[in-house]
Rosetta silent file (secondary structure, phi, psi, omega in degrees, C-alpha in Angstrom):
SEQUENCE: XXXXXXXXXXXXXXXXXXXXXXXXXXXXXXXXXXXXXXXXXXXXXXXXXXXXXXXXXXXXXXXXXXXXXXXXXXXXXXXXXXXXXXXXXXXXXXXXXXXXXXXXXXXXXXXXXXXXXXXXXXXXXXXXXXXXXXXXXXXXXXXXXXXXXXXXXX
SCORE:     score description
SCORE:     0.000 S_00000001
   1 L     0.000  136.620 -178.101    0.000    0.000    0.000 S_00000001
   2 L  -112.470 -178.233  165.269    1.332    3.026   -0.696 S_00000001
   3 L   -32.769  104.489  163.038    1.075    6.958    1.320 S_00000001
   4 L   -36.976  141.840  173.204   -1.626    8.766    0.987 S_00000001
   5 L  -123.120  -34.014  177.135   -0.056   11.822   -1.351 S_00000001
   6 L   -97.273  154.884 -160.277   -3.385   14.224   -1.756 S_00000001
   7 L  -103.419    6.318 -170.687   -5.345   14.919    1.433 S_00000001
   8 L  -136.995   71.555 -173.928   -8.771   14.781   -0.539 S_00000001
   9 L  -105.991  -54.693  179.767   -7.833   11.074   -1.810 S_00000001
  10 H   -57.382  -36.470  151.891  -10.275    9.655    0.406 S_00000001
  11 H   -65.892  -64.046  171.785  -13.205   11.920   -0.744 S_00000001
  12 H   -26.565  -67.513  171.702  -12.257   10.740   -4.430 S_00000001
  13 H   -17.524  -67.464 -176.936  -12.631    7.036   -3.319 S_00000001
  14 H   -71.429  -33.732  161.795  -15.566    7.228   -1.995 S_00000001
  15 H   -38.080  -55.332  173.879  -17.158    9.634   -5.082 S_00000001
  16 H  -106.417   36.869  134.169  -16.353    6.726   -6.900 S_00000001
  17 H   -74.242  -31.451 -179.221  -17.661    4.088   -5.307 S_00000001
  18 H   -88.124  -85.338  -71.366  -21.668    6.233   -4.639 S_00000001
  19 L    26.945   41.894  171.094  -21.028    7.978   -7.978 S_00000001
  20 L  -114.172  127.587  178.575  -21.930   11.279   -6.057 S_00000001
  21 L  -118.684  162.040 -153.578  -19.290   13.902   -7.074 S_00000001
  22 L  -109.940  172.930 -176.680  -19.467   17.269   -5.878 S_00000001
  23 L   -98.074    9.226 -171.803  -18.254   19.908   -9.021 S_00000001
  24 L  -113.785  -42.571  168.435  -15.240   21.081   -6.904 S_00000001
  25 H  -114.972   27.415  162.671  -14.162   17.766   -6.570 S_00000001
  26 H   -93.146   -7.776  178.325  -14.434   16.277   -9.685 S_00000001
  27 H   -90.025  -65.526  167.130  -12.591   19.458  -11.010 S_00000001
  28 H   -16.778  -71.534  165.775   -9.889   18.550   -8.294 S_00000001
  29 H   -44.398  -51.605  166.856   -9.609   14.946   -9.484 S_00000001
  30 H   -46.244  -13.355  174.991   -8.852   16.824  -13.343 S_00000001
  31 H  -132.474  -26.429 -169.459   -5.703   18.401  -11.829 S_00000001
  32 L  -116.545  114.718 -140.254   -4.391   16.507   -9.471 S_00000001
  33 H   -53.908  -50.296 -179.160   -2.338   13.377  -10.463 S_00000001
  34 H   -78.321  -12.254  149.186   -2.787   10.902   -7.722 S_00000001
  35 H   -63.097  -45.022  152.623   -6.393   11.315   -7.914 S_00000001
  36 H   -37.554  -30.734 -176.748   -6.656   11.036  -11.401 S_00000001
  37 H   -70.783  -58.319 -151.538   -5.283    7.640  -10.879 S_00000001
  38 H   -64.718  -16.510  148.404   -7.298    6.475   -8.233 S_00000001
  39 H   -53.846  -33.714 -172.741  -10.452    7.564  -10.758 S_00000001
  40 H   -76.239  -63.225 -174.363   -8.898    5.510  -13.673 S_00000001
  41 H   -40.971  -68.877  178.821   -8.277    2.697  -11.184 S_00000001
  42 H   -52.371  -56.045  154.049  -11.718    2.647   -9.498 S_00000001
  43 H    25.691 -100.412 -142.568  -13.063    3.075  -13.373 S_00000001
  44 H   -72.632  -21.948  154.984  -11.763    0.342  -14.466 S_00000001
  45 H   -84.434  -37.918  160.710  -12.679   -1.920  -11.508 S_00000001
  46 H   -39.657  -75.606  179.625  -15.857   -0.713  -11.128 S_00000001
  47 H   -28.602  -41.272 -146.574  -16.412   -2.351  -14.930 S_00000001
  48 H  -108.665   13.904  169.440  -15.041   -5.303  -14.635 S_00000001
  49 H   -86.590  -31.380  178.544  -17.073   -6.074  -10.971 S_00000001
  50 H   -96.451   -8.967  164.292  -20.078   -5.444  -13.578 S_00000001
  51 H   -46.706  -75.584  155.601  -18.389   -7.499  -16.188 S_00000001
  52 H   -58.221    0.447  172.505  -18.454  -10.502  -13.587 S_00000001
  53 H   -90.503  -25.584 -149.034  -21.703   -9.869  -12.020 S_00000001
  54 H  -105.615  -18.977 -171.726  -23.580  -10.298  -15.247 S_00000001
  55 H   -88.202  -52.712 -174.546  -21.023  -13.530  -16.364 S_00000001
  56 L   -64.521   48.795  164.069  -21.370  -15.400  -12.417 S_00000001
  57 L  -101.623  115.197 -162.708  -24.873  -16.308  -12.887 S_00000001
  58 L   -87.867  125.622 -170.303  -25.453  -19.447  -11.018 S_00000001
  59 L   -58.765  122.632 -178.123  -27.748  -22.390  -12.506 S_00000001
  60 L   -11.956  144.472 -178.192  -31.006  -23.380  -11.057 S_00000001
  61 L   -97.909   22.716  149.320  -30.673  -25.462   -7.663 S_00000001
  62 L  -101.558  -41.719  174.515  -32.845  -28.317   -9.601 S_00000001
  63 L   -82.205   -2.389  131.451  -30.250  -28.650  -12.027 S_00000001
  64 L   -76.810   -1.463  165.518  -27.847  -28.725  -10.205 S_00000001
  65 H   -90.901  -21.966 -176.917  -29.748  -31.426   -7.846 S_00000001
  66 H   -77.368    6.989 -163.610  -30.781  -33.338  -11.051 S_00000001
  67 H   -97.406  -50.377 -176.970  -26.943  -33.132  -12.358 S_00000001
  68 H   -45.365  -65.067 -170.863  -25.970  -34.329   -8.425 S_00000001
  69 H   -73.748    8.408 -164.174  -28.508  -37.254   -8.677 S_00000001
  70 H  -110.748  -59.712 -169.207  -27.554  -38.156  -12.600 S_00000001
  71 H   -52.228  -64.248 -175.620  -23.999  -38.583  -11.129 S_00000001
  72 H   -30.007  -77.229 -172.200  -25.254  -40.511   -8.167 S_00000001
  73 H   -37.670  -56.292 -173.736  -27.204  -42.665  -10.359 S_00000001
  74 H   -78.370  -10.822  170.700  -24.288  -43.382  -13.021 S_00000001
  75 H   -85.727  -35.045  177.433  -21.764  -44.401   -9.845 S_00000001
  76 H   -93.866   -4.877  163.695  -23.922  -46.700   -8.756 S_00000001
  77 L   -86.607  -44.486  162.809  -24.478  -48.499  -11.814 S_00000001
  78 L   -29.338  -70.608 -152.867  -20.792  -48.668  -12.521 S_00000001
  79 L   -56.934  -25.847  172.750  -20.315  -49.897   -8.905 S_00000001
  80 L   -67.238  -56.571  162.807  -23.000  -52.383   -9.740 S_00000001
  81 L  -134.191   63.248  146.134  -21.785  -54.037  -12.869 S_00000001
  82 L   -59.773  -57.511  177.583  -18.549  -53.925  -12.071 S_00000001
  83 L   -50.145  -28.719 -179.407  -18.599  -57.804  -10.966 S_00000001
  84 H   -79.041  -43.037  167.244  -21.059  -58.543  -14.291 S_00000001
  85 H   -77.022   10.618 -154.578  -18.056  -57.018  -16.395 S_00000001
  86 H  -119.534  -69.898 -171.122  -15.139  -59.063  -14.443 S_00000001
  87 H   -61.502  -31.724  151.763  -17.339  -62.036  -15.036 S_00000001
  88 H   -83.448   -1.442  150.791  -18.145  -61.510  -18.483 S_00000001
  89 H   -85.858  -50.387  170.892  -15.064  -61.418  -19.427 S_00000001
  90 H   -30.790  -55.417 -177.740  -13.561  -64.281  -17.716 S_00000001
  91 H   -22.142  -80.707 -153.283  -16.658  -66.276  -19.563 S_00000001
  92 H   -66.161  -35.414  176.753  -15.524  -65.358  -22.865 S_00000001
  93 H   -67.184  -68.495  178.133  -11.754  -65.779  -21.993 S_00000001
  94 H   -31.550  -92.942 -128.972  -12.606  -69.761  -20.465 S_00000001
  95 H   -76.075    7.713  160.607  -14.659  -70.071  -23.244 S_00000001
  96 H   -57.408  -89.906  170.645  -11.694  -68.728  -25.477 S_00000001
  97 H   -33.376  -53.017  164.723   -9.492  -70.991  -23.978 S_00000001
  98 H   -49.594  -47.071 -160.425  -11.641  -74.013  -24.260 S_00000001
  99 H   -88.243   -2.156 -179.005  -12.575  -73.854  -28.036 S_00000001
 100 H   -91.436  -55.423  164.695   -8.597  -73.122  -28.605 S_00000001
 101 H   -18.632  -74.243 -139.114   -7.917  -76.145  -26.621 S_00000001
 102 H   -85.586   -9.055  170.223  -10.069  -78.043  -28.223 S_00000001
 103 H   -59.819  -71.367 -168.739   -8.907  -76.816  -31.646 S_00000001
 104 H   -59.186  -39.621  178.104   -5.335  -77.559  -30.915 S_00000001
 105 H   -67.131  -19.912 -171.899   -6.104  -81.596  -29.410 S_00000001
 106 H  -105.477  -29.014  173.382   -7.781  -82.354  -32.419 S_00000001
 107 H   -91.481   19.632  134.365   -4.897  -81.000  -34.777 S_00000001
 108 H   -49.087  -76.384 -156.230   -2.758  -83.200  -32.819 S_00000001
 109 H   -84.359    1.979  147.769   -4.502  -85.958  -33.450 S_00000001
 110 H   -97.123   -1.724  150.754   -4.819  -85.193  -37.246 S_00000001
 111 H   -39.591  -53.555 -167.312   -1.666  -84.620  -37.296 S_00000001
 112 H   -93.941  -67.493  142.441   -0.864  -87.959  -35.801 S_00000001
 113 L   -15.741   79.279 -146.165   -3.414  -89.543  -37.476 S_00000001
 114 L  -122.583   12.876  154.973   -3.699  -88.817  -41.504 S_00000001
 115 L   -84.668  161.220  179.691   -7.695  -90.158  -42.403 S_00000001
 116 L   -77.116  -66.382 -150.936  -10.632  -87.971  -42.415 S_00000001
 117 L   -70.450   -0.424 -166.632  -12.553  -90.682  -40.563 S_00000001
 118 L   -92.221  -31.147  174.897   -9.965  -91.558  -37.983 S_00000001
 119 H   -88.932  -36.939  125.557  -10.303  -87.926  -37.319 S_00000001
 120 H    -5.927  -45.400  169.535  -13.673  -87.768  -37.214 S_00000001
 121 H   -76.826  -53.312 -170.986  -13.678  -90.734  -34.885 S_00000001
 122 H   -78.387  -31.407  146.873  -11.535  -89.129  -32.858 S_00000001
 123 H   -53.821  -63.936  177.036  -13.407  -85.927  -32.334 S_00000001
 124 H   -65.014   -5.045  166.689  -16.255  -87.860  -31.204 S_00000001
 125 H   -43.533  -86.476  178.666  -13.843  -89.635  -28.939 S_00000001
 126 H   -33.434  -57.708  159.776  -12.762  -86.181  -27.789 S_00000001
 127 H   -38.182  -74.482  152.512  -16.148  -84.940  -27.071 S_00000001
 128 H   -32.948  -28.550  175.185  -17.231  -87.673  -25.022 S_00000001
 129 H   -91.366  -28.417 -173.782  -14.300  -87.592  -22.737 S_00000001
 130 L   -65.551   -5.158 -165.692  -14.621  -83.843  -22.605 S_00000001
 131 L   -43.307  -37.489  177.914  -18.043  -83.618  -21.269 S_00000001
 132 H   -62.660  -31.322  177.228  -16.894  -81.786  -17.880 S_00000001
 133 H   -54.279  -82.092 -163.279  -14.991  -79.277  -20.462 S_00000001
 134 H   -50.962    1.914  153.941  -17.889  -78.618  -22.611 S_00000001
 135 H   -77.899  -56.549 -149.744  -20.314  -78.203  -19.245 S_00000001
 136 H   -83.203  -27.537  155.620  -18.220  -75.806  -17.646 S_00000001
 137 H   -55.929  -52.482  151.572  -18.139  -73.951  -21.250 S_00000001
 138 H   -36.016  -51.209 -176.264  -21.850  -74.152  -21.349 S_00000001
 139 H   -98.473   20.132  154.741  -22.100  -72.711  -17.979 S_00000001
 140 H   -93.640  -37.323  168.118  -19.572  -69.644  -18.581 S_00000001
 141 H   -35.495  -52.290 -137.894  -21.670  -69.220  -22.218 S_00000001
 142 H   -85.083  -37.319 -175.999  -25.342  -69.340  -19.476 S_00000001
 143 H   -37.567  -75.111 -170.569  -22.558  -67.080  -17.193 S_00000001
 144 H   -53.081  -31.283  167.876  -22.160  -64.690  -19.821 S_00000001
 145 H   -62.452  -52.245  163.063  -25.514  -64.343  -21.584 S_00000001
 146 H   -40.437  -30.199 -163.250  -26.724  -63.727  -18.120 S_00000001
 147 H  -101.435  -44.434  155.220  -24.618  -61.216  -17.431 S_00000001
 148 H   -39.779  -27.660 -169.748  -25.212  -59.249  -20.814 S_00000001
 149 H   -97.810  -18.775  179.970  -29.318  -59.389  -19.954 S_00000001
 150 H   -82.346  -43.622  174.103  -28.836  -57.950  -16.425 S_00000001
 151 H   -41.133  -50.714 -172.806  -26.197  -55.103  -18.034 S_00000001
 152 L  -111.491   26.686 -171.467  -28.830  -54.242  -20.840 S_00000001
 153 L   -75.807  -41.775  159.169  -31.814  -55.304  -19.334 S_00000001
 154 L   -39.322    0.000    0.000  -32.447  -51.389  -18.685 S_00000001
């Protein structure tokens, strides 16, 4: 802060904060330097306090409670099927894994093996021994369908 330097600084101030100026001392303020300032200075704050009054206009307090509750709403559906997205992907990976399995044991065994019907034969072989695989595929498949119809059941 600096020193007062004119003794009628404080009447200036206050002129321009009321806008009431007397004619003696708005003719003062026109001659004398450090008043002139403290006119340009209040001025120019004075503006830009009406600049921001007319820009700071705050938004209804239902839209901001329906914006509050839209959030609310969209957190708790995350937090909900989070566990429904963990699980449908594991499905789809097992059930990845399985049909790649079961891809690669049978081109073993045609591999090993060089008839169509021996391979053939041996796929139903494969199948039949596999039955606990191809359940627990089935039930990551019932996993996974499930868990798509609860996500998009909404």
């Amino acid at each position: 802060m600096s020193q007062i330097q004119c003794a009628r600084e404080n009447e200036v101030r206050q002129s321009c904060r009321s806008d009431l100026w007397t004619p003696a001392l708005r003719e003062h303020a026109l001659h004398c330097a450090a008043c002139t300032e403290i006119v340009i200075v209040a001025g120019f704050l004075l503006h830009e306090a009406e600049i921001t009054e007319l820009d700071a206009q705050l938004p209804s307090s239902s839209l901001l409670w329906w914006r509050a509750q839209l959030a609310a709403k969209n957190e708790a559906l995350t937090r909900a099927t989070r566990p429904i997205t963990v699980f449908a992907f594991l499905s789809v990976l097992a059930s990845t894994l399985g049909l790649l399995w079961f891809v690669v044991e049978s081109a073993e065994t045609t591999a090993v093996s060089s008839g169509v019907a021996k391979h053939l034969q041996y796929l139903q072989i494969l199948y039949a021994n596999s039955t606990a695989l191809m359940m627990t595929n089935g039930t990551l498949l019932c996993l996974l369908f499930g868990s798509l119809y609860l996500v998009w059941r909404e």
